[in-house]
mmCIF file of C-alpha atoms in Angstrom:
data_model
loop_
_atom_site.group_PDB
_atom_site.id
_atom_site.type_symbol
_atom_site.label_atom_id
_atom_site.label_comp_id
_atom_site.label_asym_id
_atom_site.label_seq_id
_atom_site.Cartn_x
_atom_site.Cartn_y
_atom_site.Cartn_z
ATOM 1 C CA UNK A 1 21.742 -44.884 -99.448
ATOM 2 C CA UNK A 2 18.897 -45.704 -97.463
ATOM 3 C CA UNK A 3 18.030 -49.103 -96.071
ATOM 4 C CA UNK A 4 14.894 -47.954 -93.964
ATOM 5 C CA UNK A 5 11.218 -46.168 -94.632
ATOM 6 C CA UNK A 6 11.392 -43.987 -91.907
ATOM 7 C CA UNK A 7 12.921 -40.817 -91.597
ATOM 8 C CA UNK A 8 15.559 -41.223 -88.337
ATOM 9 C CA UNK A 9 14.985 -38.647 -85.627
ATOM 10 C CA UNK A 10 17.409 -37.254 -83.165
ATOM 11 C CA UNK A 11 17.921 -38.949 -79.865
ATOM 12 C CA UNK A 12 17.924 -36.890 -77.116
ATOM 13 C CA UNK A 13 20.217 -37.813 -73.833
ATOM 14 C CA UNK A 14 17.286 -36.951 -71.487
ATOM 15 C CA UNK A 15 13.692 -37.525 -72.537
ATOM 16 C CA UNK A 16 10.863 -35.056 -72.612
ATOM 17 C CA UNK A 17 9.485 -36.979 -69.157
ATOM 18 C CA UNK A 18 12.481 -36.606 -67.344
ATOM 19 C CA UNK A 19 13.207 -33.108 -67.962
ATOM 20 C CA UNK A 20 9.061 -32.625 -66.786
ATOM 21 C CA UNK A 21 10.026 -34.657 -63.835
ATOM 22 C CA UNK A 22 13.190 -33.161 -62.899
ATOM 23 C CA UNK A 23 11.506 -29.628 -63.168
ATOM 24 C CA UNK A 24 9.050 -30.449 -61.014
ATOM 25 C CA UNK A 25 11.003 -31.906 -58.761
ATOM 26 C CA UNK A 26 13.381 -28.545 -58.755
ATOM 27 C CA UNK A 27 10.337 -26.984 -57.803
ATOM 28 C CA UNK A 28 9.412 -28.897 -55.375
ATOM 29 C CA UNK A 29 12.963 -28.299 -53.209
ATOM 30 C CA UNK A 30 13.026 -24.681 -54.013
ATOM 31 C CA UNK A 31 9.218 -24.771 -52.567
ATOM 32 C CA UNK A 32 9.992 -26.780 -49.639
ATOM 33 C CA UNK A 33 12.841 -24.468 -48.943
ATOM 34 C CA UNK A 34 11.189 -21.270 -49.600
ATOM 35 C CA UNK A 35 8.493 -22.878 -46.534
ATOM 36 C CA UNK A 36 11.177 -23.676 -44.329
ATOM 37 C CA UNK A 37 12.411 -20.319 -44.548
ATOM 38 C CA UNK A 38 9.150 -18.528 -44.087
ATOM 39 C CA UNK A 39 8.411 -21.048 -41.366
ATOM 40 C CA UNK A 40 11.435 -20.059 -39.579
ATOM 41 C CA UNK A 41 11.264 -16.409 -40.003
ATOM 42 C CA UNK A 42 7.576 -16.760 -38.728
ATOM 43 C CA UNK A 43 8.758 -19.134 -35.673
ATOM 44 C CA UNK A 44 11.807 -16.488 -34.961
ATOM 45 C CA UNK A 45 8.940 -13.334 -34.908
ATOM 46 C CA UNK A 46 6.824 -15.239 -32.638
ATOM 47 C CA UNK A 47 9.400 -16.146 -30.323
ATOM 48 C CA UNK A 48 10.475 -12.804 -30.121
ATOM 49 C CA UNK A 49 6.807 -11.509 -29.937
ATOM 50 C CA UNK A 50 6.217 -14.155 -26.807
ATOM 51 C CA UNK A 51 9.354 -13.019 -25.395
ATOM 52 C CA UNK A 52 8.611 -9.334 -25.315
ATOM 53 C CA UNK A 53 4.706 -10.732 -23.902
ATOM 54 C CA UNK A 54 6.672 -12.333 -21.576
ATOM 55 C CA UNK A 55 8.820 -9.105 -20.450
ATOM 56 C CA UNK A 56 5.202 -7.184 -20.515
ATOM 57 C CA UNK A 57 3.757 -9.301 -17.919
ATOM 58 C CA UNK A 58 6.857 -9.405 -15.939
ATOM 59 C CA UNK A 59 6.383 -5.766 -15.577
ATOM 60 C CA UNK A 60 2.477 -5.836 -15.358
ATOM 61 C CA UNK A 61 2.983 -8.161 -12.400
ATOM 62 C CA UNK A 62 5.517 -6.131 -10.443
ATOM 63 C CA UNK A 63 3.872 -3.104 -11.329
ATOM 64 C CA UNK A 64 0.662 -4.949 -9.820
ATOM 65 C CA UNK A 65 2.604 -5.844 -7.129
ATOM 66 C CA UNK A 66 3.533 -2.453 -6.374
ATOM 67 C CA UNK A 67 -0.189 -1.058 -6.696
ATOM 68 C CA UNK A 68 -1.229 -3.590 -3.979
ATOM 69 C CA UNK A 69 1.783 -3.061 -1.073
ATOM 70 C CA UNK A 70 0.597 0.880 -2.241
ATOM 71 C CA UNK A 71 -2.934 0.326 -2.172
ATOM 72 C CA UNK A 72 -2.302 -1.372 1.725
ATOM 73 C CA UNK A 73 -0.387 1.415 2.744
ATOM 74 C CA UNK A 74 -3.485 3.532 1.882
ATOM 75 C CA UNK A 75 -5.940 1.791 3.617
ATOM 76 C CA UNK A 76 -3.879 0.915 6.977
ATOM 77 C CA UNK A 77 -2.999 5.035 6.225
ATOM 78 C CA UNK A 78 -7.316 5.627 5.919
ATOM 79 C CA UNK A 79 -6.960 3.234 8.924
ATOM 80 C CA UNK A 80 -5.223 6.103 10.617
ATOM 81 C CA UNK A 81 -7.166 8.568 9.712
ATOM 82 C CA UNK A 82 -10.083 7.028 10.961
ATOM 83 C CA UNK A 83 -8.527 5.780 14.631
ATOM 84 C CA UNK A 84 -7.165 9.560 14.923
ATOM 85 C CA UNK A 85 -10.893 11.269 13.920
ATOM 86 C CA UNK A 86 -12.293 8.812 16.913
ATOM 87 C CA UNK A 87 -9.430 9.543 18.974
ATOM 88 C CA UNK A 88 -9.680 13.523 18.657
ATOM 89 C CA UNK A 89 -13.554 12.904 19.239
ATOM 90 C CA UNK A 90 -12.749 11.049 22.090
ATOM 91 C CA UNK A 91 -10.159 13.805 23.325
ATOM 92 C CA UNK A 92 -12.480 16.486 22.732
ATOM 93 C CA UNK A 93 -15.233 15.037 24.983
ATOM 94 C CA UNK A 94 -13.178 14.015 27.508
ATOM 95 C CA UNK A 95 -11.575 18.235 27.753
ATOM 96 C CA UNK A 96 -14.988 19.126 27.464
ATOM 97 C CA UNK A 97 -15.688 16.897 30.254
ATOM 98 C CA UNK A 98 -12.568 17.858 32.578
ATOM 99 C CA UNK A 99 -13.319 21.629 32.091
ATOM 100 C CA UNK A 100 -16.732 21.204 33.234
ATOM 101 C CA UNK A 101 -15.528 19.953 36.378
ATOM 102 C CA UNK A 102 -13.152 22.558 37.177
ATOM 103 C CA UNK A 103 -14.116 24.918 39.018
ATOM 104 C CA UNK A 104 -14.046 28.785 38.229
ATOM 105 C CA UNK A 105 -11.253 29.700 41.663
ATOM 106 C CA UNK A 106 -8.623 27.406 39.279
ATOM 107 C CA UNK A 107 -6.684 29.019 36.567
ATOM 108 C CA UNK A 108 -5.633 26.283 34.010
ATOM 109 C CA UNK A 109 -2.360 26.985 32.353
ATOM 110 C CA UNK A 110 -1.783 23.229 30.572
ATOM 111 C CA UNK A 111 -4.027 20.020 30.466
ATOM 112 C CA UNK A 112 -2.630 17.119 28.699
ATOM 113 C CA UNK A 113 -4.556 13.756 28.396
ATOM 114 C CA UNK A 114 -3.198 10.402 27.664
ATOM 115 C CA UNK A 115 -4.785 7.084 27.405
ATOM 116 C CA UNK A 116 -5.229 6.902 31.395
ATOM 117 C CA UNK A 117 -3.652 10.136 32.758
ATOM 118 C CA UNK A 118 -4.095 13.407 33.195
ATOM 119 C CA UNK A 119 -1.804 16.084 33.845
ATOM 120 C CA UNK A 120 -3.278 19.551 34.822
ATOM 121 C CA UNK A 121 -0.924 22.249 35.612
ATOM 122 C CA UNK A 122 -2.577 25.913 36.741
ATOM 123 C CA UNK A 123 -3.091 28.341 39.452
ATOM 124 C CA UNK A 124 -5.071 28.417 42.734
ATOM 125 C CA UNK A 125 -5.452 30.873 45.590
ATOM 126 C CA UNK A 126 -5.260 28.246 48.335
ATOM 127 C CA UNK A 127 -4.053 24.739 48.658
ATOM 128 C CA UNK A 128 -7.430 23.933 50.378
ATOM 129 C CA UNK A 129 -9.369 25.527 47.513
ATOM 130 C CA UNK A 130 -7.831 23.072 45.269
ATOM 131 C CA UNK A 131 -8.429 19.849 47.776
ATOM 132 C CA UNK A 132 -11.913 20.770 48.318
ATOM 133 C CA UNK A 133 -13.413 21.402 44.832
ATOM 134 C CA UNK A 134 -11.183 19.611 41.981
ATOM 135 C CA UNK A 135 -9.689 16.892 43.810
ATOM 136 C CA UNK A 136 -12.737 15.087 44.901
ATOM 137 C CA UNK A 137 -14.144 15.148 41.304
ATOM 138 C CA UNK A 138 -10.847 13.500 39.965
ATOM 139 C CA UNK A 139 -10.538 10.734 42.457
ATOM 140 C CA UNK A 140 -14.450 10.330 41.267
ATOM 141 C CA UNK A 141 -12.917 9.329 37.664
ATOM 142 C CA UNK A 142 -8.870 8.650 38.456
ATOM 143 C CA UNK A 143 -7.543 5.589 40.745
ATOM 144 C CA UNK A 144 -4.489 7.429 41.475
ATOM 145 C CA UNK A 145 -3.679 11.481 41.856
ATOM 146 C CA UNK A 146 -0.939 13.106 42.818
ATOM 147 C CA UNK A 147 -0.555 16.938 43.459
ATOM 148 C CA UNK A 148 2.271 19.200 43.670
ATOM 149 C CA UNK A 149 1.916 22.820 44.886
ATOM 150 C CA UNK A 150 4.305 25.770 44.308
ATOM 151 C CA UNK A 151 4.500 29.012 46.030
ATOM 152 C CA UNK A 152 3.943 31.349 43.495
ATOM 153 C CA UNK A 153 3.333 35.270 45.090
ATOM 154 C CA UNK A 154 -0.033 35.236 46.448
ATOM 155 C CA UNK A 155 -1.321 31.795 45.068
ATOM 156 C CA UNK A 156 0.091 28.679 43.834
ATOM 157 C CA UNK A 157 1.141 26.839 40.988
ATOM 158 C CA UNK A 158 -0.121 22.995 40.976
ATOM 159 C CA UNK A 159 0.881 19.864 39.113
ATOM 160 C CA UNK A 160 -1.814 17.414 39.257
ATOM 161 C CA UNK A 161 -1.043 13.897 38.138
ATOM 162 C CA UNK A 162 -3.947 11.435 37.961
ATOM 163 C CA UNK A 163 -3.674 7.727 36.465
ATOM 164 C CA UNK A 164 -5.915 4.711 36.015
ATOM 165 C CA UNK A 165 -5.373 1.554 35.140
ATOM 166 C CA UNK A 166 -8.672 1.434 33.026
ATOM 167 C CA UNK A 167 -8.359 3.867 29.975
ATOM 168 C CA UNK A 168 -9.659 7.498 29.890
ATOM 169 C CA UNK A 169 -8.979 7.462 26.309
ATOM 170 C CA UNK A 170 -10.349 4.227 24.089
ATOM 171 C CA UNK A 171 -7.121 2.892 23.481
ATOM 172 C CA UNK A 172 -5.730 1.594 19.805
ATOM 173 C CA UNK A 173 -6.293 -1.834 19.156
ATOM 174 C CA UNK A 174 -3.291 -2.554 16.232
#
């Protein structure tokens, strides 16, 4: 028996919209989700990215650092170099200059210069050989000279000591 024209339908606990709505809204978490995690993955990546950036210029800046103390070292080392060129220069001038003053009666066995001294040590045949024709030349240059003879056979040995309180040798300036 039938007390209506139209045909009943079934009635559904959750309507067509809803189940839309909830799908999309399903979607929507697992979408937000999925971006968290890809946002965190990326964040993690960069921070350890930066952190090994980080550790690089740690190491680039001790390592330039290092090049600088070394690249110091090299020039006061160049430095060097240069002060001992002069300085030979200088030495080889001034023997230059002290041989040309002795004369040929003196047998040189050692000459040694330092910044204002000069040691000779050699031979002569005579004390008064010595007195007459090197020792006025170096009190000419030296403020102070000192001479030791030694009987040695038929001449003598001498130790001549002169000293100035100005330099004979262009001192380094450090």
């Amino acid at each position: 028996m039938r007390y209506s024209y139209s045909k009943p339908g079934t009635k559904r606990m959750v309507s067509l919209h809803t189940k839309v709505w909830v799908f999309y809204m399903l979607a929507a978490v697992c979408l937000s989700a999925w971006a968290g995690y890809f946002l965190q993955k990326t964040t993690s990546t960069f921070s350890q990215e930066s952190a090994v950036a980080q550790m690089q210029n740690s190491i680039y800046g001790h390592e330039i650092a290092r090049l600088k103390v070394k690249q110091e070292n090299i020039k006061k080392q160049l430095e060097d170099v240069a002060y001992r060129v002069v300085y030979n220069t200088n030495i080889k001038s001034a023997i230059k200059g002290i041989l040309q003053i002795i004369p040929d009666s003196i047998t040189i066995q050692s000459i040694t210069i330092d910044h204002s001294s000069l040691v000779i040590k050699g031979m002569v045949s005579s004390k008064e050989a010595f007195r007459l024709s090197l020792l006025p030349r170096l009190r000419s240059i030296f403020e102070n000279n000192q001479i030791n003879f030694y009987p040695a056979g038929n001449a003598w040995r001498f130790v001549s000591s002169s000293s100035s309180s100005t330099s004979f040798v262009e001192k380094r300036r450090d």
